[in-house]
XYZ file of N, CA and C in Angstrom:
570
model
N 6.121 35.212 -7.757
C 5.234 34.524 -8.691
C 3.920 34.238 -7.963
N 2.824 34.492 -8.618
C 1.490 34.242 -8.068
C 1.158 32.765 -8.215
N 0.598 32.172 -7.163
C 0.205 30.764 -7.172
C -1.311 30.672 -7.218
N -1.798 29.760 -8.065
C -3.229 29.513 -8.195
C -3.488 28.034 -7.958
N -4.503 27.747 -7.182
C -4.924 26.376 -6.921
C -6.197 26.115 -7.702
N -6.113 25.196 -8.664
C -7.271 24.834 -9.490
C -7.978 23.664 -8.823
N -8.632 23.961 -7.711
C -9.282 22.917 -6.923
C -10.343 23.544 -6.038
N -11.434 22.818 -5.860
C -12.464 23.267 -4.924
C -12.328 22.540 -3.585
N -11.252 21.776 -3.419
C -11.051 20.995 -2.202
C -10.643 21.879 -1.026
N -11.451 21.916 0.019
C -11.061 22.696 1.198
C -9.808 22.122 1.864
N -9.594 20.815 1.736
C -8.399 20.196 2.335
C -7.133 20.729 1.683
N -7.132 20.796 0.370
C -5.944 21.295 -0.335
C -5.694 22.763 -0.004
N -6.738 23.562 -0.005
C -6.593 24.981 0.332
C -6.091 25.141 1.763
N -6.602 24.337 2.661
C -6.185 24.403 4.065
C -4.711 24.041 4.205
N -4.264 23.017 3.472
C -2.865 22.607 3.557
C -1.941 23.717 3.062
N -2.266 24.334 1.922
C -1.441 25.433 1.423
C -1.423 26.594 2.414
N -2.559 26.923 2.974
C -2.634 28.013 3.954
C -1.796 27.682 5.188
N -1.857 26.433 5.643
C -1.063 26.023 6.809
C 0.431 26.163 6.555
N 0.837 25.954 5.305
C 2.260 26.072 4.969
C 2.668 27.516 4.737
N 1.724 28.439 4.837
C 2.036 29.853 4.709
C 2.328 30.297 3.293
N 1.831 29.560 2.318
C 2.061 29.914 0.919
C 0.835 30.673 0.411
N 1.016 31.947 0.027
C -0.138 32.699 -0.484
C -0.596 32.159 -1.834
N -1.903 32.082 -2.020
C -2.464 31.551 -3.260
C -3.874 32.071 -3.446
N -4.347 31.904 -4.661
C -5.741 32.193 -4.993
C -6.338 30.936 -5.610
N -7.621 30.790 -5.470
C -8.309 29.639 -6.054
C -8.888 30.055 -7.409
N -8.683 29.192 -8.405
C -9.285 29.410 -9.724
C -10.170 28.222 -10.051
N -11.148 28.496 -10.839
C -12.103 27.458 -11.230
C -11.465 26.516 -12.250
N -11.723 25.235 -12.065
C -11.288 24.214 -13.023
C -12.537 23.502 -13.519
N -12.884 23.755 -14.750
C -14.081 23.151 -15.347
C -13.723 21.800 -15.945
N -13.657 20.788 -15.083
C -13.215 19.463 -15.524
C -14.121 18.404 -14.910
N -14.557 17.485 -15.729
C -15.247 16.305 -15.224
C -14.186 15.233 -15.013
N -14.012 14.828 -13.744
C -13.015 13.797 -13.465
C -13.433 12.500 -14.142
N -12.471 11.847 -14.752
C -12.749 10.593 -15.433
C -12.010 9.454 -14.743
N -12.663 8.327 -14.647
C -12.068 7.122 -14.089
C -12.040 6.081 -15.190
N -11.093 6.218 -16.080
C -10.995 5.313 -17.214
C -10.427 3.973 -16.763
N -10.392 3.036 -17.686
C -9.825 1.734 -17.384
C -8.306 1.762 -17.446
N -7.722 2.926 -17.289
C -6.271 3.085 -17.299
C -5.725 2.755 -15.909
N -4.417 2.692 -15.817
C -3.784 2.511 -14.510
C -4.189 3.677 -13.609
N -4.406 3.426 -12.320
C -4.834 4.500 -11.419
C -3.885 5.703 -11.431
N -2.588 5.446 -11.534
C -1.615 6.538 -11.566
C -1.847 7.433 -12.777
N -2.107 6.814 -13.927
C -2.361 7.582 -15.147
C -3.664 8.350 -15.063
N -4.670 7.726 -14.517
C -5.974 8.373 -14.367
C -5.856 9.628 -13.506
N -5.199 9.498 -12.350
C -5.016 10.646 -11.455
C -4.199 11.734 -12.132
N -3.139 11.346 -12.845
C -2.289 12.333 -13.515
C -3.054 13.067 -14.614
N -3.865 12.338 -15.380
C -4.659 12.972 -16.439
C -5.649 13.967 -15.849
N -6.306 13.593 -14.757
C -7.260 14.499 -14.120
C -6.570 15.730 -13.543
N -5.432 15.528 -12.899
C -4.700 16.653 -12.303
C -4.264 17.639 -13.378
N -3.732 17.117 -14.489
C -3.282 17.995 -15.561
C -4.462 18.714 -16.215
N -5.570 18.028 -16.389
C -6.757 18.673 -16.957
C -7.230 19.819 -16.063
N -7.192 19.619 -14.749
C -7.588 20.683 -13.819
C -6.642 21.876 -13.903
N -5.332 21.602 -13.920
C -4.354 22.690 -13.986
C -4.490 23.458 -15.299
N -4.666 22.738 -16.408
C -4.824 23.411 -17.699
C -6.098 24.244 -17.740
N -7.186 23.701 -17.208
C -8.440 24.452 -17.176
C -8.283 25.707 -16.323
N -7.671 25.566 -15.174
C -7.440 26.720 -14.303
C -6.552 27.764 -14.950
N -5.579 27.313 -15.757
C -4.652 28.258 -16.396
C -5.347 29.142 -17.425
N -6.494 28.711 -17.900
C -7.260 29.529 -18.837
C -7.824 30.791 -18.185
N -7.813 30.836 -16.846
C -8.413 31.953 -16.109
C -7.383 32.922 -15.547
N -6.090 32.723 -15.871
C -5.055 33.605 -15.312
C -4.158 34.138 -16.428
N -3.580 35.315 -16.164
C -2.669 35.934 -17.137
C -1.219 35.523 -16.895
N -0.868 35.340 -15.611
C 0.507 34.970 -15.269
C 0.515 34.299 -13.905
N 1.350 33.275 -13.771
C 1.491 32.606 -12.495
C 1.630 31.107 -12.666
N 1.649 30.410 -11.552
C 1.744 28.955 -11.534
C 0.402 28.399 -11.078
N -0.177 27.538 -11.897
C -1.480 26.942 -11.600
C -1.260 25.479 -11.239
N -1.782 25.073 -10.084
C -1.624 23.706 -9.586
C -2.979 23.000 -9.611
N -2.982 21.804 -10.175
C -4.151 20.925 -10.126
C -3.751 19.638 -9.437
N -4.690 18.995 -8.788
C -4.398 17.732 -8.093
C -5.607 16.813 -8.194
N -5.322 15.517 -8.140
C -6.391 14.529 -8.136
C -5.944 13.345 -7.286
N -6.862 12.835 -6.492
C -6.578 11.697 -5.621
C -7.537 10.574 -5.935
N -6.998 9.375 -6.096
C -7.822 8.185 -6.279
C -7.357 7.113 -5.310
N -8.269 6.234 -4.991
C -7.980 5.062 -4.166
C -8.058 3.859 -5.095
N -7.088 2.956 -4.971
C -7.057 1.769 -5.826
C -6.955 0.515 -4.970
N -7.783 -0.466 -5.303
C -7.773 -1.738 -4.583
C -8.230 -2.826 -5.548
N -7.503 -3.919 -5.595
C -7.850 -5.039 -6.480
C -8.013 -4.615 -7.932
N -7.180 -3.689 -8.370
C -7.259 -3.243 -9.754
C -8.403 -2.300 -10.054
N -9.176 -1.962 -9.051
C -10.303 -1.034 -9.225
C -9.906 0.352 -8.757
N -10.391 1.361 -9.477
C -10.216 2.744 -9.056
C -11.470 3.163 -8.310
N -11.287 3.610 -7.085
C -12.420 4.060 -6.280
C -12.383 5.582 -6.212
N -13.294 6.196 -6.897
C -13.410 7.647 -6.847
C -14.304 8.057 -5.690
N -15.017 9.142 -5.864
C -15.956 9.610 -4.851
C -17.256 8.835 -5.007
N -17.812 8.337 -3.909
C -19.051 7.551 -4.023
C -20.228 8.420 -4.463
N -21.116 7.812 -5.242
C -22.307 8.521 -5.703
C -23.392 8.577 -4.637
N -23.389 7.573 -3.741
C -24.411 7.514 -2.700
C -23.885 6.650 -1.551
N -24.693 6.524 -0.508
C -24.265 5.762 0.666
C -24.050 4.288 0.338
N -24.882 3.710 -0.500
C -24.727 2.297 -0.847
C -23.372 2.057 -1.514
N -23.004 2.926 -2.432
C -21.702 2.775 -3.080
C -20.566 3.003 -2.083
N -20.739 3.940 -1.173
C -19.723 4.188 -0.145
C -19.556 2.966 0.766
N -20.662 2.339 1.119
C -20.583 1.125 1.941
C -19.844 0.008 1.204
N -20.105 -0.140 -0.088
C -19.397 -1.146 -0.882
C -17.896 -0.855 -0.911
N -17.544 0.417 -1.070
C -16.129 0.787 -1.099
C -15.450 0.458 0.217
N -16.083 0.836 1.316
C -15.481 0.580 2.627
C -15.358 -0.920 2.877
N -16.341 -1.689 2.464
C -16.280 -3.145 2.625
C -15.103 -3.726 1.849
N -14.833 -3.192 0.674
C -13.702 -3.648 -0.126
C -12.374 -3.328 0.551
N -12.291 -2.179 1.204
C -11.034 -1.722 1.797
C -10.733 -2.324 3.166
N -11.755 -2.733 3.871
C -11.576 -3.237 5.239
C -10.685 -4.470 5.304
N -9.800 -4.480 6.305
C -8.996 -5.652 6.600
C -7.885 -5.920 5.608
N -7.504 -4.901 4.843
C -6.483 -5.138 3.826
C -5.763 -3.868 3.433
N -4.832 -4.034 2.535
C -4.055 -2.915 2.012
C -4.711 -2.377 0.743
N -4.606 -1.070 0.580
C -4.970 -0.432 -0.674
C -3.991 0.713 -0.921
N -4.085 1.297 -2.105
C -3.196 2.402 -2.449
C -3.993 3.689 -2.610
N -3.413 4.769 -2.116
C -3.957 6.099 -2.364
C -2.949 6.817 -3.256
N -3.428 7.280 -4.389
C -2.575 7.916 -5.382
C -3.002 9.369 -5.514
N -2.057 10.281 -5.308
C -2.317 11.693 -5.564
C -1.369 12.157 -6.649
N -1.949 12.662 -7.721
C -1.170 13.263 -8.801
C -1.321 14.765 -8.702
N -0.229 15.445 -8.969
C -0.239 16.901 -8.987
C 0.339 17.364 -10.311
N -0.238 18.413 -10.858
C 0.224 18.966 -12.123
C 0.331 20.479 -11.986
N 1.274 21.033 -12.721
C 1.476 22.480 -12.717
C 1.515 22.986 -14.152
N 0.930 24.163 -14.336
C 1.007 24.859 -15.618
C 1.548 26.250 -15.325
N 2.615 26.601 -16.013
C 3.229 27.916 -15.851
C 2.687 28.842 -16.941
N 2.120 29.952 -16.507
C 1.513 30.912 -17.431
C 2.293 32.220 -17.333
N 2.660 32.874 -18.441
C 2.352 32.491 -19.817
C 3.279 31.372 -20.301
N 2.986 30.871 -21.457
C 3.810 29.839 -22.066
C 3.241 28.452 -21.952
N 2.498 28.191 -20.883
C 1.809 26.911 -20.684
C 2.746 25.708 -20.562
N 3.976 25.926 -20.023
C 4.843 24.787 -19.714
C 4.172 23.962 -18.620
N 4.285 22.638 -18.696
C 3.613 21.770 -17.731
C 4.586 20.795 -17.089
N 4.199 20.306 -15.924
C 4.939 19.256 -15.220
C 3.947 18.487 -14.361
N 4.202 17.213 -14.167
C 3.335 16.395 -13.311
C 4.189 15.526 -12.390
N 3.600 15.164 -11.258
C 4.215 14.263 -10.287
C 3.110 13.401 -9.690
N 3.463 12.177 -9.348
C 2.500 11.262 -8.732
C 3.140 10.594 -7.522
N 2.386 10.533 -6.427
C 2.845 9.851 -5.215
C 1.841 8.785 -4.819
N 2.356 7.729 -4.221
C 1.517 6.614 -3.785
C 1.797 6.332 -2.323
N 0.738 6.166 -1.553
C 0.846 5.736 -0.165
C 0.033 4.467 0.001
N 0.634 3.483 0.624
C -0.059 2.226 0.919
C -0.740 2.378 2.275
N -2.010 2.043 2.306
C -2.825 2.208 3.516
C -3.356 0.839 3.925
N -3.257 0.546 5.201
C -3.746 -0.714 5.753
C -4.908 -0.393 6.684
N -6.106 -0.822 6.278
C -7.317 -0.537 7.052
C -7.736 -1.787 7.814
N -8.109 -1.589 9.068
C -8.537 -2.722 9.891
C -9.990 -3.092 9.585
N -10.417 -4.241 10.105
C -11.829 -4.631 10.016
C -12.640 -3.744 10.951
N -13.847 -3.421 10.545
C -14.725 -2.566 11.347
C -15.908 -3.364 11.850
N -16.408 -2.955 12.997
C -17.644 -3.560 13.504
C -18.827 -2.905 12.798
N -19.964 -3.545 12.836
C -21.156 -2.972 12.209
C -21.534 -1.654 12.883
N -21.346 -1.551 14.190
C -21.678 -0.288 14.870
C -20.719 0.827 14.445
N -19.455 0.503 14.200
C -18.515 1.514 13.697
C -18.924 1.981 12.302
N -19.291 1.034 11.462
C -19.729 1.370 10.109
C -20.952 2.287 10.157
N -21.930 1.899 10.959
C -23.159 2.685 11.035
C -22.888 4.093 11.552
N -22.075 4.194 12.600
C -21.740 5.519 13.138
C -21.032 6.369 12.086
N -20.181 5.747 11.289
C -19.466 6.471 10.250
C -20.430 6.975 9.180
N -21.337 6.138 8.751
C -22.254 6.541 7.685
C -23.387 7.436 8.179
N -23.521 7.587 9.475
C -24.463 8.565 10.015
C -23.937 9.990 9.836
N -22.650 10.120 9.507
C -22.014 11.410 9.285
C -21.774 11.575 7.779
N -21.927 12.765 7.238
C -21.777 12.930 5.779
C -20.332 12.986 5.281
N -19.364 12.773 6.149
C -17.955 12.928 5.782
C -17.551 12.123 4.544
N -18.082 10.953 4.371
C -17.678 10.041 3.305
C -18.061 10.533 1.902
N -18.977 11.463 1.811
C -19.624 11.797 0.532
C -18.693 12.352 -0.541
N -17.735 13.146 -0.186
C -16.909 13.795 -1.204
C -15.458 13.331 -1.128
N -15.253 12.076 -0.780
C -13.907 11.560 -0.585
C -13.668 10.343 -1.464
N -12.524 10.323 -2.128
C -12.134 9.141 -2.899
C -12.054 7.949 -1.947
N -12.658 6.849 -2.336
C -12.653 5.663 -1.484
C -13.595 5.761 -0.300
N -14.356 6.835 -0.211
C -15.382 7.043 0.819
C -14.820 7.281 2.222
N -13.559 7.741 2.302
C -13.046 8.063 3.643
C -11.993 9.155 3.560
N -11.784 9.801 4.696
C -10.742 10.820 4.836
C -9.885 10.435 6.034
N -8.602 10.270 5.799
C -7.701 9.836 6.867
C -7.577 10.896 7.965
N -7.850 12.157 7.638
C -7.755 13.217 8.629
C -9.086 13.451 9.345
N -10.062 12.592 9.087
C -11.376 12.763 9.692
C -11.739 11.601 10.592
N -13.028 11.269 10.600
C -13.536 10.204 11.462
C -12.917 8.846 11.164
N -12.524 8.635 9.916
C -11.958 7.340 9.516
C -10.509 7.164 9.970
N -9.927 8.142 10.605
C -8.537 8.017 11.062
C -8.347 6.782 11.945
N -9.347 6.464 12.739
C -9.226 5.304 13.638
C -9.348 3.976 12.892
N -9.725 4.005 11.626
C -9.831 2.777 10.835
C -8.477 2.322 10.298
N -7.506 3.223 10.306
C -6.221 2.966 9.669
C -5.244 2.338 10.667
N -4.751 1.146 10.310
C -3.754 0.482 11.155
C -2.380 1.076 10.953
N -2.013 1.302 9.678
C -0.718 1.896 9.377
C -0.702 2.358 7.926
N 0.312 3.174 7.631
C 0.505 3.660 6.272
C 1.977 3.529 5.906
N 2.234 3.414 4.617
C 3.592 3.426 4.097
C 3.631 4.425 2.959
N 4.228 5.565 3.218
C 4.295 6.638 2.234
C 3.845 7.945 2.863
N 3.877 9.019 2.104
C 3.538 10.331 2.647
C 2.072 10.433 3.082
N 1.850 10.931 4.281
C 0.493 11.136 4.777
C -0.232 12.196 3.948
N 0.510 13.221 3.492
C -0.167 14.269 2.725
C -0.633 13.781 1.354
N -0.099 12.655 0.892
C -0.621 12.042 -0.330
C -2.051 11.571 -0.097
N -2.321 11.013 1.069
C -3.662 10.531 1.389
C -4.630 11.708 1.508
N -4.147 12.798 2.043
C -4.995 13.975 2.219
C -5.254 14.675 0.882
N -4.320 14.541 -0.061
C -4.596 15.034 -1.398
C -3.718 16.151 -1.921
N -2.621 16.475 -1.224
C -1.700 17.503 -1.708
C -0.321 17.165 -1.168
N 0.492 16.516 -1.990
C 1.808 16.053 -1.546
C 2.807 17.200 -1.670
N 3.233 17.722 -0.525
C 4.097 18.901 -0.513
C 5.416 18.652 -1.226
N 6.001 17.471 -1.086
C 7.273 17.204 -1.769
C 7.080 17.233 -3.285
N 5.933 16.806 -3.768
C 5.651 16.879 -5.205
C 5.435 18.327 -5.651
N 4.774 19.114 -4.820
C 4.599 20.537 -5.128
C 5.966 21.199 -5.275
N 6.856 20.914 -4.341
C 8.207 21.470 -4.386
C 8.932 21.022 -5.663
N 8.821 19.734 -6.005
C 9.466 19.209 -7.219
C 8.910 19.868 -8.478
N 7.606 20.119 -8.515
C 7.007 20.800 -9.663
C 7.583 22.207 -9.818
N 7.715 22.906 -8.699
C 8.281 24.258 -8.733
C 9.717 24.228 -9.255
N 10.513 23.273 -8.778
C 11.900 23.166 -9.242
C 11.942 22.867 -10.737
N 11.127 21.909 -11.186
C 11.136 21.540 -12.606
C 10.781 22.714 -13.507
N 9.868 23.555 -13.050
C 9.450 24.701 -13.857
C 10.211 25.980 -13.526
N 11.255 25.850 -12.683
C 12.124 26.979 -12.320
C 11.346 28.094 -11.648
N 10.473 27.717 -10.731
C 9.664 28.677 -9.977
C 10.079 28.622 -8.516
N 10.370 29.803 -7.948
C 10.731 29.877 -6.541
C 9.551 30.474 -5.778
N 8.811 29.628 -5.073
C 7.629 30.083 -4.340
C 7.988 30.700 -2.988
N 9.255 30.700 -2.631
C 9.647 31.261 -1.332
C 9.714 32.775 -1.375
N 9.659 33.354 -2.556
C 9.725 34.812 -2.662
C 8.351 35.408 -2.679
């Protein structure tokens, strides 16, 4: 079965490549929405919209979409629009716990059968010094990341501990991918 990733995220593509799973990238024409819904629902809706959009570009195969959001104090933190918003996000997250939610959705083509899974990891970020903050924002890493940070990047030293899958924070939960394949009766090992 051919696998398609409906994502422009280099992190997700890198993770699939590292696991040795052959795939192709398909375009997903979706504007991510951050509604006033529960963060889990928001991520799941975005992931499914991406997978469905990507499935419009293939004749046969399994199309995977994913979406990651950061949630703290009932707020959904998507990707910051600018440095000021990124600084506000980091200030909110410092010295406390927040949740990183990654939803994954699959569409099986033909037929358009769908399945979704959501994983949550609790992240505990330490307080940062002003010089650490400045050094971080001198680098563009924060720009395309939910919550303005990437645990696999420069912000790794900001994290005191996590509870839950690390790959959920990175944005592609392998156990959820496996569960999606099982639910849709797809064997990606062949």
